[in-house]
Tab-separated table of C-alpha atoms and ligand atoms in Angstrom:
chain	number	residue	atom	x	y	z
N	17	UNK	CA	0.000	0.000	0.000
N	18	UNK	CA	1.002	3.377	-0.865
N	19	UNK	CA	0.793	5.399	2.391
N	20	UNK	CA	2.094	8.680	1.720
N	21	UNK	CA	-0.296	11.359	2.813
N	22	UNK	CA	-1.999	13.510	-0.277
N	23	UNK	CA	-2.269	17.137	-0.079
N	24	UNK	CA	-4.914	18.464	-2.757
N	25	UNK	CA	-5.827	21.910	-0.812
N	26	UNK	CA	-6.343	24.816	-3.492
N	27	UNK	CA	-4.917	28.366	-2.732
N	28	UNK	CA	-7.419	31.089	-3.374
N	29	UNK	CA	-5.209	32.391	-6.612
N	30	UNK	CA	-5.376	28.719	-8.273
N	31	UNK	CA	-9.293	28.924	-7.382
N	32	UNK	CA	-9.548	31.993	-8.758
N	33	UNK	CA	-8.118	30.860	-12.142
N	34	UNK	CA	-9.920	27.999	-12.592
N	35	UNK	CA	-13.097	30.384	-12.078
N	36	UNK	CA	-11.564	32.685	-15.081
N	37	UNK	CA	-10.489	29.635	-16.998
N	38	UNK	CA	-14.603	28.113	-16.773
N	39	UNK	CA	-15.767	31.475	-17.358
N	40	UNK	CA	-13.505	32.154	-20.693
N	41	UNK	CA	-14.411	28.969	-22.146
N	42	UNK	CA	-18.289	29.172	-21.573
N	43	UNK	CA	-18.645	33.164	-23.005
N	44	UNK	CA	-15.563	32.872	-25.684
N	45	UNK	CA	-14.662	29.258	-26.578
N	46	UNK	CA	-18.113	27.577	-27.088
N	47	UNK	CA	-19.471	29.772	-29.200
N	48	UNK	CA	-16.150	29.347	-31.842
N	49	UNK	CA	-16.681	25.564	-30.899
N	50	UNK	CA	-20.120	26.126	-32.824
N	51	UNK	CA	-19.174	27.695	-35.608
N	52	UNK	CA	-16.601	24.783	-36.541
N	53	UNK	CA	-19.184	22.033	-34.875
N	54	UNK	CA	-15.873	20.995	-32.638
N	55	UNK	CA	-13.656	19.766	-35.796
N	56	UNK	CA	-10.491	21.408	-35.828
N	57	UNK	CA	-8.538	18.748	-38.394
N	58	UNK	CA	-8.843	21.670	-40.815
N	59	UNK	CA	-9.474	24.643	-38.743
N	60	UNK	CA	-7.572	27.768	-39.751
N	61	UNK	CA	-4.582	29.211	-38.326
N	62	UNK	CA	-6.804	32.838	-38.299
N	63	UNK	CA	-8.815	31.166	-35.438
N	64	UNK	CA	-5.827	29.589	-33.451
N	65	UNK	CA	-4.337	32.770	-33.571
N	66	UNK	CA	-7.787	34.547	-32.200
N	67	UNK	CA	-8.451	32.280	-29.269
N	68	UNK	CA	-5.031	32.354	-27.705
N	69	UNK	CA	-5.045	36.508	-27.974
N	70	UNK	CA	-7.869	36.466	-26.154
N	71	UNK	CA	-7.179	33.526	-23.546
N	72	UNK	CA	-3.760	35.943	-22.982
N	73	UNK	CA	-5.780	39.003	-22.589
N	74	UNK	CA	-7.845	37.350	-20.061
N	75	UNK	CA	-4.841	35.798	-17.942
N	76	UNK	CA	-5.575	32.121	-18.913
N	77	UNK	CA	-2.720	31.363	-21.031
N	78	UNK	CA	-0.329	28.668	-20.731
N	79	UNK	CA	-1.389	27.556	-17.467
N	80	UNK	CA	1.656	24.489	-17.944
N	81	UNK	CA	4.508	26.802	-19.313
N	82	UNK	CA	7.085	27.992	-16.498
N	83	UNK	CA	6.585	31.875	-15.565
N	84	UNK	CA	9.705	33.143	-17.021
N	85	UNK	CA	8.295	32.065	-20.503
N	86	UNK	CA	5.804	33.577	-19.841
N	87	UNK	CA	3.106	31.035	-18.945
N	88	UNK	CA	1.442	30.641	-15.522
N	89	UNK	CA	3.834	28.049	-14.053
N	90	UNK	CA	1.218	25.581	-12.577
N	91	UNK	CA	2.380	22.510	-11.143
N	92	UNK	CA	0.661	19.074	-12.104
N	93	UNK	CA	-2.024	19.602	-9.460
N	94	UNK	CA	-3.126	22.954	-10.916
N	95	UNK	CA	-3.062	21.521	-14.244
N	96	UNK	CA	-4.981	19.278	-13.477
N	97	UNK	CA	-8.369	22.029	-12.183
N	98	UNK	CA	-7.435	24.208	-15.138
N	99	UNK	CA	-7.193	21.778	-17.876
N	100	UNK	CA	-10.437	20.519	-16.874
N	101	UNK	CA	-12.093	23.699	-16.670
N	102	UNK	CA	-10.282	24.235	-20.707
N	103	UNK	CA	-11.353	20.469	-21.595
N	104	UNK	CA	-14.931	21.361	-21.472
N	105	UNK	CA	-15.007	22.428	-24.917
N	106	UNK	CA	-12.881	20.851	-27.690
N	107	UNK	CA	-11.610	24.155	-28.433
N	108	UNK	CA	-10.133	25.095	-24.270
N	109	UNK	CA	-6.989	23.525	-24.373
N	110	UNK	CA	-5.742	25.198	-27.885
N	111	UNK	CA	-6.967	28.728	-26.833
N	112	UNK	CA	-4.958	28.430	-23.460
N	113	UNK	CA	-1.810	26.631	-25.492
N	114	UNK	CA	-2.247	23.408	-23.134
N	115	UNK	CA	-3.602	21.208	-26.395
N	116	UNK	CA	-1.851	18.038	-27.249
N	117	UNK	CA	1.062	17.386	-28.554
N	118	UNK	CA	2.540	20.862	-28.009
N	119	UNK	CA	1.786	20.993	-24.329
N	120	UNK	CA	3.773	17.590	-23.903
N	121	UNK	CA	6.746	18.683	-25.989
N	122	UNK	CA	6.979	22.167	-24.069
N	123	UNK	CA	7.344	19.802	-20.920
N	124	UNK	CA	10.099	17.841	-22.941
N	125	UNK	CA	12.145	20.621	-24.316
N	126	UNK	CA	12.045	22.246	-21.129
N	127	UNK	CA	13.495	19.458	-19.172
N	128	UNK	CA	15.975	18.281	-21.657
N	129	UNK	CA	16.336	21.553	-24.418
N	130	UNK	CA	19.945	23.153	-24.223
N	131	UNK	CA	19.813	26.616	-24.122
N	132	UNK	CA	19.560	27.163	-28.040
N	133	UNK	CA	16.864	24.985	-28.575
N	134	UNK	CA	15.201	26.795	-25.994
N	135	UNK	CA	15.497	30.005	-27.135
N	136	UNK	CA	14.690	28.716	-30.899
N	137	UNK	CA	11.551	26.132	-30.151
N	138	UNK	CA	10.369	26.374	-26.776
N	139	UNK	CA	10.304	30.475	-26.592
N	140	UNK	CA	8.138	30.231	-29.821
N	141	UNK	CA	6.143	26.990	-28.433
N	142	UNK	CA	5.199	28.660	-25.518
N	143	UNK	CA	3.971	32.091	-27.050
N	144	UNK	CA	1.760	30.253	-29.183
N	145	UNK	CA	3.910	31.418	-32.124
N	146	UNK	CA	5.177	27.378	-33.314
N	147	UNK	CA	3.252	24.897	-33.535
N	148	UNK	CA	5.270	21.137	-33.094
N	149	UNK	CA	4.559	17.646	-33.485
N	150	UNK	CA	6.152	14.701	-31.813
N	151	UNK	CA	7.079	11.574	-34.304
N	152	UNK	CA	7.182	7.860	-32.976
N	153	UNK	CA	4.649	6.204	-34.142
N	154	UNK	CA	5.482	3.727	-37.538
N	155	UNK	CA	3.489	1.405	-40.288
N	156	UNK	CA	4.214	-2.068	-39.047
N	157	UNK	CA	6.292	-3.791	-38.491
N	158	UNK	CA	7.576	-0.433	-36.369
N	159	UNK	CA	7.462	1.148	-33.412
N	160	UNK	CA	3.786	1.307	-31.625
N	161	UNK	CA	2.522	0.336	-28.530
N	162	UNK	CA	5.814	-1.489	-28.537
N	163	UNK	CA	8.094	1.822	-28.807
N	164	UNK	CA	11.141	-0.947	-29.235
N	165	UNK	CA	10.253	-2.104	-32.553
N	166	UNK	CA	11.488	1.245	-33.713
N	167	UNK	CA	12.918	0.812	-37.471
N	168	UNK	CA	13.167	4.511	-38.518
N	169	UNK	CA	17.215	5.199	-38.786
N	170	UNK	CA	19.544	7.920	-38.378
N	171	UNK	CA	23.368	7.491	-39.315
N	172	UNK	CA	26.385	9.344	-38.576
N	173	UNK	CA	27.145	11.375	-41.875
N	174	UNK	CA	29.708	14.517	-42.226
N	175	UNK	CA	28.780	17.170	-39.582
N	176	UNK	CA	25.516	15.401	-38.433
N	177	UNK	CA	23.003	12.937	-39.447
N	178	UNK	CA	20.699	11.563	-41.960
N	179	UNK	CA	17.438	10.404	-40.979
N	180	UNK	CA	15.316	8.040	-42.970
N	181	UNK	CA	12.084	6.174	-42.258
N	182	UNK	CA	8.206	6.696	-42.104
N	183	UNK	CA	5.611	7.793	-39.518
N	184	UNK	CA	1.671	7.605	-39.348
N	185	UNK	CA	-0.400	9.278	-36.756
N	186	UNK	CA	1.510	12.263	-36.325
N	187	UNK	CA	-0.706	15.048	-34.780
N	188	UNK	CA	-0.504	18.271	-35.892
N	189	UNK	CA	1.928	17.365	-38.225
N	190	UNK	CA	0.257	19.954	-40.945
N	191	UNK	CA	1.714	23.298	-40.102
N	192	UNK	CA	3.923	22.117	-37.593
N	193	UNK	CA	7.167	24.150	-37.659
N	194	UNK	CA	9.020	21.853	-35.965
N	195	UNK	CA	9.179	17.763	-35.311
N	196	UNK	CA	10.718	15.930	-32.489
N	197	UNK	CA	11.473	12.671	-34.758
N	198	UNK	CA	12.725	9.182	-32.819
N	199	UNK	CA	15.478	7.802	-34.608
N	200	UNK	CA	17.228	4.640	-33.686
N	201	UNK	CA	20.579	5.656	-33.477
N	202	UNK	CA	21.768	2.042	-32.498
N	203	UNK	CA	20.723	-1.500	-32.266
N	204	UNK	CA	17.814	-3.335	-34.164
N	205	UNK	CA	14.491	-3.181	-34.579
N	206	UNK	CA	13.403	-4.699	-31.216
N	207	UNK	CA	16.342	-3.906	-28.439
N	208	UNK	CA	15.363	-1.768	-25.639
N	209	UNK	CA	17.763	0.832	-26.659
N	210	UNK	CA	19.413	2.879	-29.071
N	211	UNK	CA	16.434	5.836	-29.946
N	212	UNK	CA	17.789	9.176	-29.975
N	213	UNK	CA	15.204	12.801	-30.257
N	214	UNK	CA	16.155	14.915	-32.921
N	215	UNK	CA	14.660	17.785	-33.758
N	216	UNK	CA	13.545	18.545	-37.439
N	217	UNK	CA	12.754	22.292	-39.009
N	218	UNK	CA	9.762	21.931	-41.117
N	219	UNK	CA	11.185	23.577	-44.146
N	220	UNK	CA	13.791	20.767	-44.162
N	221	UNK	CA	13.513	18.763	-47.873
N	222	UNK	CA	14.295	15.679	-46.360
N	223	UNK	CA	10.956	15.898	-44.180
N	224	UNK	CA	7.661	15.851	-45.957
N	225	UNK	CA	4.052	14.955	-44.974
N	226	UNK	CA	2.807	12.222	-47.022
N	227	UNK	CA	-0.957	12.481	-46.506
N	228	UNK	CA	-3.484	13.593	-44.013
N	229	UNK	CA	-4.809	10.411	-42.272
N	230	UNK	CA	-9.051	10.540	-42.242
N	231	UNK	CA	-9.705	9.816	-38.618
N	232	UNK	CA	-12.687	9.374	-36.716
N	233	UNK	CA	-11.729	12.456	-34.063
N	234	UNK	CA	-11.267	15.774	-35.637
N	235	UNK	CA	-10.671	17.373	-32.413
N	236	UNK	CA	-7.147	17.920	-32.661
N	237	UNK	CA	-5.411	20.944	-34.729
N	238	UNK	CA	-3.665	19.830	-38.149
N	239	UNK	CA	-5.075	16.476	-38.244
N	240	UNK	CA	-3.141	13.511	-37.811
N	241	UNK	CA	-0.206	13.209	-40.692
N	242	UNK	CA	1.464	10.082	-42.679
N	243	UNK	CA	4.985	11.557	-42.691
N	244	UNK	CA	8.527	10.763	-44.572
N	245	UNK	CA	11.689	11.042	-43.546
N	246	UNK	CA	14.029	10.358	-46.676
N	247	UNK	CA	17.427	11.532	-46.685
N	248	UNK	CA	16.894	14.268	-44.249
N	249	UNK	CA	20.400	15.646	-42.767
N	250	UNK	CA	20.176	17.105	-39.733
N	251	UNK	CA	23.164	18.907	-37.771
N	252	UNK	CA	24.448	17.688	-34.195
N	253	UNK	CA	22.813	20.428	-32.539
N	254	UNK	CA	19.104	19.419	-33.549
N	255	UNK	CA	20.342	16.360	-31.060
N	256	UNK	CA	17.871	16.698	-28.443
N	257	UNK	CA	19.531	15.297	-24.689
N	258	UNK	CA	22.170	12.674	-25.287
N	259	UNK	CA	22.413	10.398	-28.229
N	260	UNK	CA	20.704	6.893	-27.952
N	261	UNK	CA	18.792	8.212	-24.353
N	262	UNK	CA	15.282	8.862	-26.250
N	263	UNK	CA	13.597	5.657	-25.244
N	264	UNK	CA	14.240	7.273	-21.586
N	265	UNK	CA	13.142	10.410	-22.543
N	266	UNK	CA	9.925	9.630	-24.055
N	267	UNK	CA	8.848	8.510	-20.533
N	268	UNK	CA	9.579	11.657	-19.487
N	269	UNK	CA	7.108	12.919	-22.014
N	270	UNK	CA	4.670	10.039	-21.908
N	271	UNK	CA	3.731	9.867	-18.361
N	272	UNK	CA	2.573	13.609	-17.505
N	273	UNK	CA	1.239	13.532	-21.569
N	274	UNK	CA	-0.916	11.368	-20.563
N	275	UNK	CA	-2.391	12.440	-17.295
N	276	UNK	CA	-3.114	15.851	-18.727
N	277	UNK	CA	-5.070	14.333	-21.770
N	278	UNK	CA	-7.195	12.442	-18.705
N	279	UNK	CA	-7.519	16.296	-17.311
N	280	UNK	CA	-8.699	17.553	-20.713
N	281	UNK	CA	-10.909	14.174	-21.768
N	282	UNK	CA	-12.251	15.210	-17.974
N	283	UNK	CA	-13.422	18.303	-18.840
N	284	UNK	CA	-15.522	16.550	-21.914
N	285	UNK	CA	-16.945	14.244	-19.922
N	286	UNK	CA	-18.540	16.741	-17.110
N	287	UNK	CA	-19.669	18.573	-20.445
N	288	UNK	CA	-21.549	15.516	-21.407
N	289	UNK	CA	-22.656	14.841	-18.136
N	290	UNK	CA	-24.012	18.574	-17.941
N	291	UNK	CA	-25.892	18.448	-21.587
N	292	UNK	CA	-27.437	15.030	-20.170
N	293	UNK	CA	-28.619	16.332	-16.966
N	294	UNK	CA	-30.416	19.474	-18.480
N	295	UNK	CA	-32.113	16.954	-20.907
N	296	UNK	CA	-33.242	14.415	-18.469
N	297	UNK	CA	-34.125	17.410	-15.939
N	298	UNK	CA	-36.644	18.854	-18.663
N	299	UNK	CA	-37.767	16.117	-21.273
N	300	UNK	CA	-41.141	13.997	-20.577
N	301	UNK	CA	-41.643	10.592	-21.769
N	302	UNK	CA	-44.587	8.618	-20.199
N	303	UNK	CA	-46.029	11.710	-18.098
N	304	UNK	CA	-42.600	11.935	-15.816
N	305	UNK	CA	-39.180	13.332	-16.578
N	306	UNK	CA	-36.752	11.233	-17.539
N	307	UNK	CA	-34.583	12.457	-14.174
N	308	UNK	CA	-37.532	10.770	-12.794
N	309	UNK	CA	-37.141	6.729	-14.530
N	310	UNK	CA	-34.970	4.559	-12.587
N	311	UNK	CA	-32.905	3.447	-15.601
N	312	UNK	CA	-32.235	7.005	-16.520
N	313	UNK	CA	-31.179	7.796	-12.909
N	314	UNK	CA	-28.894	4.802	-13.046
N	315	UNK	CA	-26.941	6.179	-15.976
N	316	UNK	CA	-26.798	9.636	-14.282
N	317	UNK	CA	-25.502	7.789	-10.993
N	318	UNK	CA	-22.903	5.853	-13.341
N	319	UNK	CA	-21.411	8.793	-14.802
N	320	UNK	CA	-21.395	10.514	-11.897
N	321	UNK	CA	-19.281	7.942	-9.777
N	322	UNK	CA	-16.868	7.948	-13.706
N	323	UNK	CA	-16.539	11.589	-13.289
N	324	UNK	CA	-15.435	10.985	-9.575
N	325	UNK	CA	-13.273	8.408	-9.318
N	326	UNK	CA	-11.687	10.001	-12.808
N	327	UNK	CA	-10.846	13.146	-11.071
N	328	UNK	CA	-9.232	11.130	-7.890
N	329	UNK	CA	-7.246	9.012	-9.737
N	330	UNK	CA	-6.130	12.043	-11.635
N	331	UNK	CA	-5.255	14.416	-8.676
N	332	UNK	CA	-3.688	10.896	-6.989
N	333	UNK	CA	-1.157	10.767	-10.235
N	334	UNK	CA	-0.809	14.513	-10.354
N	335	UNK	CA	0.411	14.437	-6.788
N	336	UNK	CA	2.863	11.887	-7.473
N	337	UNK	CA	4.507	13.933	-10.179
N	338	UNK	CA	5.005	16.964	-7.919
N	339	UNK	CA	6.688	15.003	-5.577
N	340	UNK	CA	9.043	14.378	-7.902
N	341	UNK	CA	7.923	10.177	-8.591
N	342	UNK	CA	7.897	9.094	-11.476
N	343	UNK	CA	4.479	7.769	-10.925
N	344	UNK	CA	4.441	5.193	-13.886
N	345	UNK	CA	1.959	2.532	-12.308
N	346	UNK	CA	-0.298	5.720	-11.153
N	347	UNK	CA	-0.364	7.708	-14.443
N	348	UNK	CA	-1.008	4.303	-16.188
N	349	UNK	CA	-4.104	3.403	-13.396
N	350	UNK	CA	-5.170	6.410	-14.202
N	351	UNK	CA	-4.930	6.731	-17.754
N	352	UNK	CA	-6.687	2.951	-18.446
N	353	UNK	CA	-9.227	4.020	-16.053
N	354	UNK	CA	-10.164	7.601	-17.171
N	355	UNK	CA	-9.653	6.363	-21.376
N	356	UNK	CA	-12.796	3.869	-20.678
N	357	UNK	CA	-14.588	6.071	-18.121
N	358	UNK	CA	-14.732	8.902	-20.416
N	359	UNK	CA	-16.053	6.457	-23.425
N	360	UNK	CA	-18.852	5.363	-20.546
N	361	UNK	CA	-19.794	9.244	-19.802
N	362	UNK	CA	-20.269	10.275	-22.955
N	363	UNK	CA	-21.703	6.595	-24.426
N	364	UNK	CA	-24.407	7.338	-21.455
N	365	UNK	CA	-25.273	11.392	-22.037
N	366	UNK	CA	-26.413	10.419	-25.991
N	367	UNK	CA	-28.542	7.614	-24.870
N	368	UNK	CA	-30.459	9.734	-22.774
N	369	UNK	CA	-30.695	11.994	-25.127
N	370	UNK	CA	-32.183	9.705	-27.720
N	371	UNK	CA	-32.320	10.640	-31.402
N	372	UNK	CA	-31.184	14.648	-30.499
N	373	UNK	CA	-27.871	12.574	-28.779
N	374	UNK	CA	-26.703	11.636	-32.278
N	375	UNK	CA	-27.564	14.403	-34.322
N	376	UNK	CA	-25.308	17.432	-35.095
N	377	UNK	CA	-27.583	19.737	-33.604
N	378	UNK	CA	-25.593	19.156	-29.922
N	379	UNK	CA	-21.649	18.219	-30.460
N	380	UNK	CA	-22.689	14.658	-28.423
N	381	UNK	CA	-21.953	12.464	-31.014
N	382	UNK	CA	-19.082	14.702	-31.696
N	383	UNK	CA	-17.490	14.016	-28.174
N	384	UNK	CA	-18.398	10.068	-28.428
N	385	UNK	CA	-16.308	10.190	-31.738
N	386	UNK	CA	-12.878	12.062	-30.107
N	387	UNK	CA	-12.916	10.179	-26.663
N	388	UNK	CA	-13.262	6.640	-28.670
N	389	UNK	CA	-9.021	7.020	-29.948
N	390	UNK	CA	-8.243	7.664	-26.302
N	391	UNK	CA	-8.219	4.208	-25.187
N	392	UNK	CA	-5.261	3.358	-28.010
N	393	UNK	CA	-3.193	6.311	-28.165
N	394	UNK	CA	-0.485	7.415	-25.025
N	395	UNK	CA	-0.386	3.359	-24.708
N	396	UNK	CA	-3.147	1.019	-25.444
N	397	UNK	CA	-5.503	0.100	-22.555
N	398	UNK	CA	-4.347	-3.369	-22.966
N	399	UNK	CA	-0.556	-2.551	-22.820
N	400	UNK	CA	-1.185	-0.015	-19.826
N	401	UNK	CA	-2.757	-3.256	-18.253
N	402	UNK	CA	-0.139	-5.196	-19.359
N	403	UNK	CA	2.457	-2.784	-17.644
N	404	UNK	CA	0.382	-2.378	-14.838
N	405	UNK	CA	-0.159	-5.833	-14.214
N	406	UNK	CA	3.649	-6.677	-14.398
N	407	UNK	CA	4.719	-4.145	-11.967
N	408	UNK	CA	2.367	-5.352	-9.438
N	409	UNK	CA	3.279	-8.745	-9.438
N	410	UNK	CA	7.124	-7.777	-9.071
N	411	UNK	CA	5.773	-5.907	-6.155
N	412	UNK	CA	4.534	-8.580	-4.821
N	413	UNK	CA	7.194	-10.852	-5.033
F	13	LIG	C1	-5.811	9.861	-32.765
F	13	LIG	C2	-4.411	9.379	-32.621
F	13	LIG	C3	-3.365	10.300	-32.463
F	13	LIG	C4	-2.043	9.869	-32.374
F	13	LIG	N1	-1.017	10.797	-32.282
F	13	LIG	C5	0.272	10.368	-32.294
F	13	LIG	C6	1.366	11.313	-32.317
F	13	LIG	O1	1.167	12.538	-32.309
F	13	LIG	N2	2.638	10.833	-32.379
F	13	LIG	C7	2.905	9.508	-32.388
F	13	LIG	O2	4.086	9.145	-32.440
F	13	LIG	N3	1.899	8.588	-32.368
F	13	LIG	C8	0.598	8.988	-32.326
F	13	LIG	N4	-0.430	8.065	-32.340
F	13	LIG	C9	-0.118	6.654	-32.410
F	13	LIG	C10	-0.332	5.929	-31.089
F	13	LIG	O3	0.655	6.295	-30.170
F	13	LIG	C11	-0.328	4.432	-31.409
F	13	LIG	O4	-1.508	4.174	-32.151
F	13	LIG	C12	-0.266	3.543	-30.184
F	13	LIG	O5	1.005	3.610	-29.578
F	13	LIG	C13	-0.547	2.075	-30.550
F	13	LIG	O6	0.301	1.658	-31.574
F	13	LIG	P1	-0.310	0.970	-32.881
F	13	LIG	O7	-1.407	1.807	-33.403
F	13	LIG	O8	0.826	0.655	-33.797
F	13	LIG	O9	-0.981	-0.367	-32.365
F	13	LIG	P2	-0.271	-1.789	-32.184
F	13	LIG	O10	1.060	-1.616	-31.525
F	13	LIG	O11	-0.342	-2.494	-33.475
F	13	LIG	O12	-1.267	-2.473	-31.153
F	13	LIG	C14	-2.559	-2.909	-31.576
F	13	LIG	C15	-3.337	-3.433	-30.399
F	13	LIG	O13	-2.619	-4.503	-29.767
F	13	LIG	C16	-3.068	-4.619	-28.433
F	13	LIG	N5	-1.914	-4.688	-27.518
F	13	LIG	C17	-0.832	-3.853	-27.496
F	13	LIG	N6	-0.013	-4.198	-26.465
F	13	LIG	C18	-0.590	-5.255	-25.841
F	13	LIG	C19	-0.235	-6.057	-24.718
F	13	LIG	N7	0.900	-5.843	-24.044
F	13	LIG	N8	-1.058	-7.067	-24.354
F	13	LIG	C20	-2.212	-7.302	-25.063
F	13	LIG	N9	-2.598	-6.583	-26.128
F	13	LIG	C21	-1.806	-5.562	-26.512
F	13	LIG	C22	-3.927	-3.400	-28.132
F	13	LIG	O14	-5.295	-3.746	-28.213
F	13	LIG	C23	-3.557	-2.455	-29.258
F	13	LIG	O15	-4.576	-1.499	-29.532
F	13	LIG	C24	-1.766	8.485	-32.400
F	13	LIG	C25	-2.825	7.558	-32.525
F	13	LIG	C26	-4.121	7.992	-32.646
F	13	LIG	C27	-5.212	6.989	-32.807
């Protein structure tokens, strides 16, 4: 058992923000939600551009990025209220610049950036000025939930490196201006070892995207890409950390990446839970309300206790983090759990709201379509369980 005690007070200026944060995304985010009914695959830059302006001008921005970039320097625990609070509409998290995959390579850059590549990508990242992407993910037989089976190459040439290989399911790869690419940099397809993080300028020749990959989400700016890396030299100093350490630093990425996609997914959830409520609170079937039916109560009850345990096992992982753990059997408890709970939340609010639940007229079936990918990317529920499974038993022993 795990007995160390858990301190999740809230100060008055963190309570205050999350206030601002739920007020900014009811009165400016929703209503730009609307007018793109929540898909952002192919949303402009224009609108990007608009929402964070405003998210800055109301004090909401970057609630993740350090203060002296100019962010507001939360710790996991804060995150976790504020990206909530952003979560409830598709759009939050990209107006406040705490949207996947950016927000989890601002946390990688700024624990393992040298000083240039601060100043050049993580300056930029965290003024909402770049826009990045983080490549791993290969056609089989490469890397996936098995990051080992990595087959994309870089080799020593004159002065640097040349990287060559392909990658699918690269978010915001489309307009990116820069790529954190995983190269193996030693070993074979399969060891444990050998990736190294490089980072790749968009206008490089030897990096182009290959296709946009049709999805079912569309929540997520730029789409998901297909790209190629074929011949593309790269100097030593887009060598992000040490050479052949990227396996090690993904986890640094991966664990906290995927907590505060559980805060965000949250925030979608409650939303669902809300637009359920108000439904079952006013619509009559069989001369009572549905709040009124036991079945329909039952649902409400379920996604309540989702939406609760979620948040604990969130705030329980969050916790962790700040105290410096690497909390790898916590963020993947909570992960597995909230992936599925999520699903359940939203599965539940468009059955109770019958036909009008799968329409376009409410973004319901909108939300059922983004949470679904949840459960496979940041590590399959089955691998997570996998993982999870392993490290108890070595406890054990
Ligand atoms: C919407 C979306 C966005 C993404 N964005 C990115 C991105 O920005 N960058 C990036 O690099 N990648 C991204 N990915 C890729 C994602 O990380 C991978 O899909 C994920 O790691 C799984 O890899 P795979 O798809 O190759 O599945 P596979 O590795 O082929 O696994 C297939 C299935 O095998 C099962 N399985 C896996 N492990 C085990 C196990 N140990 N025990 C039992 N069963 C198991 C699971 O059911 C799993 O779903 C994204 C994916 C999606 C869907």
């Amino acid at each position: 058992m795990n007995a160390m005690p858990i301190d999740f007070s809230i100060d008055d200026r963190l309570a205050d923000l999350v206030r601002r944060t739920e007020s900014f995304v009811s009165t400016i985010v929703i209503p730009a939600e609307r007018d793109v009914h929540g898909s952002l695959h192919y949303a402009p830059e224009d609108l990007r551009h608009r929402l964070q302006s405003q998210a800055k001008e109301a004090g909401v921005f970057a609630p993740g990025v350090p203060a002296e970039l100019g962010g507001l320097g939360l710790d996991t625990r804060g995150q976790a209220l504020v990206l909530e609070a952003a979560g409830y509409s598709l759009l939050g998290p990209l107006a406040l610049n705490c949207a996947a995959p950016d927000e989890g390579n601002m946390h990688l850059l700024e624990r393992i950036a040298d000083d240039e590549q601060r100043k050049r990508y993580l300056a930029p990242l965290a003024a909402g000025e770049l826009r990045s992407c983080f490549a791993m993910t290969e056609p089989a037989p490469g890397a996936g939930s098995d990051p080992a089976g990595l087959t994309t190459r870089a080799t020593r040439v004159p002065g640097g490196w040349r990287i060559d290989g392909s990658k699918w399911f690269i978010s915001g790869a489309r307009g990116a201006g820069v790529a954190i690419c995983m190269a193996r940099t030693s070993g074979e397809p399969g060891d444990a070892g050998g990736a190294t993080m490089f980072l790749v300028d968009a206008d490089n020749p030897g990096m182009r995207v290959v296709r946009d990959i049709d999805t079912l989400d569309e929540g997520l700016f730029g789409g998901h890409s297909e790209i190629e890396f074929d011949d593309c030299r790269v100097s030593d100093v887009d060598v992000l950390g040490e050479v052949d350490q990227g396996f090690g630093y993904a986890q640094v990425r991966l664990g906290p990446a995927r907590l505060t996609h559980c805060m965000r997914w949250l925030g979608i959830a409650r939303r669902s839970q809300d637009i359920a409520l108000a439904r079952a609170r006013e619509r009559e079937v069989f001369g009572q309300r549905l709040a009124e039916l036991g079945m329909v109560q039952r649902l409400l009850a379920d996604s309540e206790i989702d939406i609760e345990a979620s948040r604990s096992l969130i705030w329980r992982a969050a916790w962790q983090l700040d105290q410096g753990g690497r909390a790898a059997q916590e963020t993947s408890i909570a992960k597995t759990f909230v992936a599925e709970a999520v699903g359940r939340v939203v599965d539940r609010a468009l059955q109770i709201c019958g036909a009008l639940g799968v329409s376009n007229d409410i973004l319901l079936s909108r939300f059922y379509r983004e949470v679904r990918p949840f459960r496979i990317y940041d590590g399959p529920s089955e691998t997570h369980r996998w993982a999870i499974a392993r490290r108890a038993v070595r406890q054990a022993g």
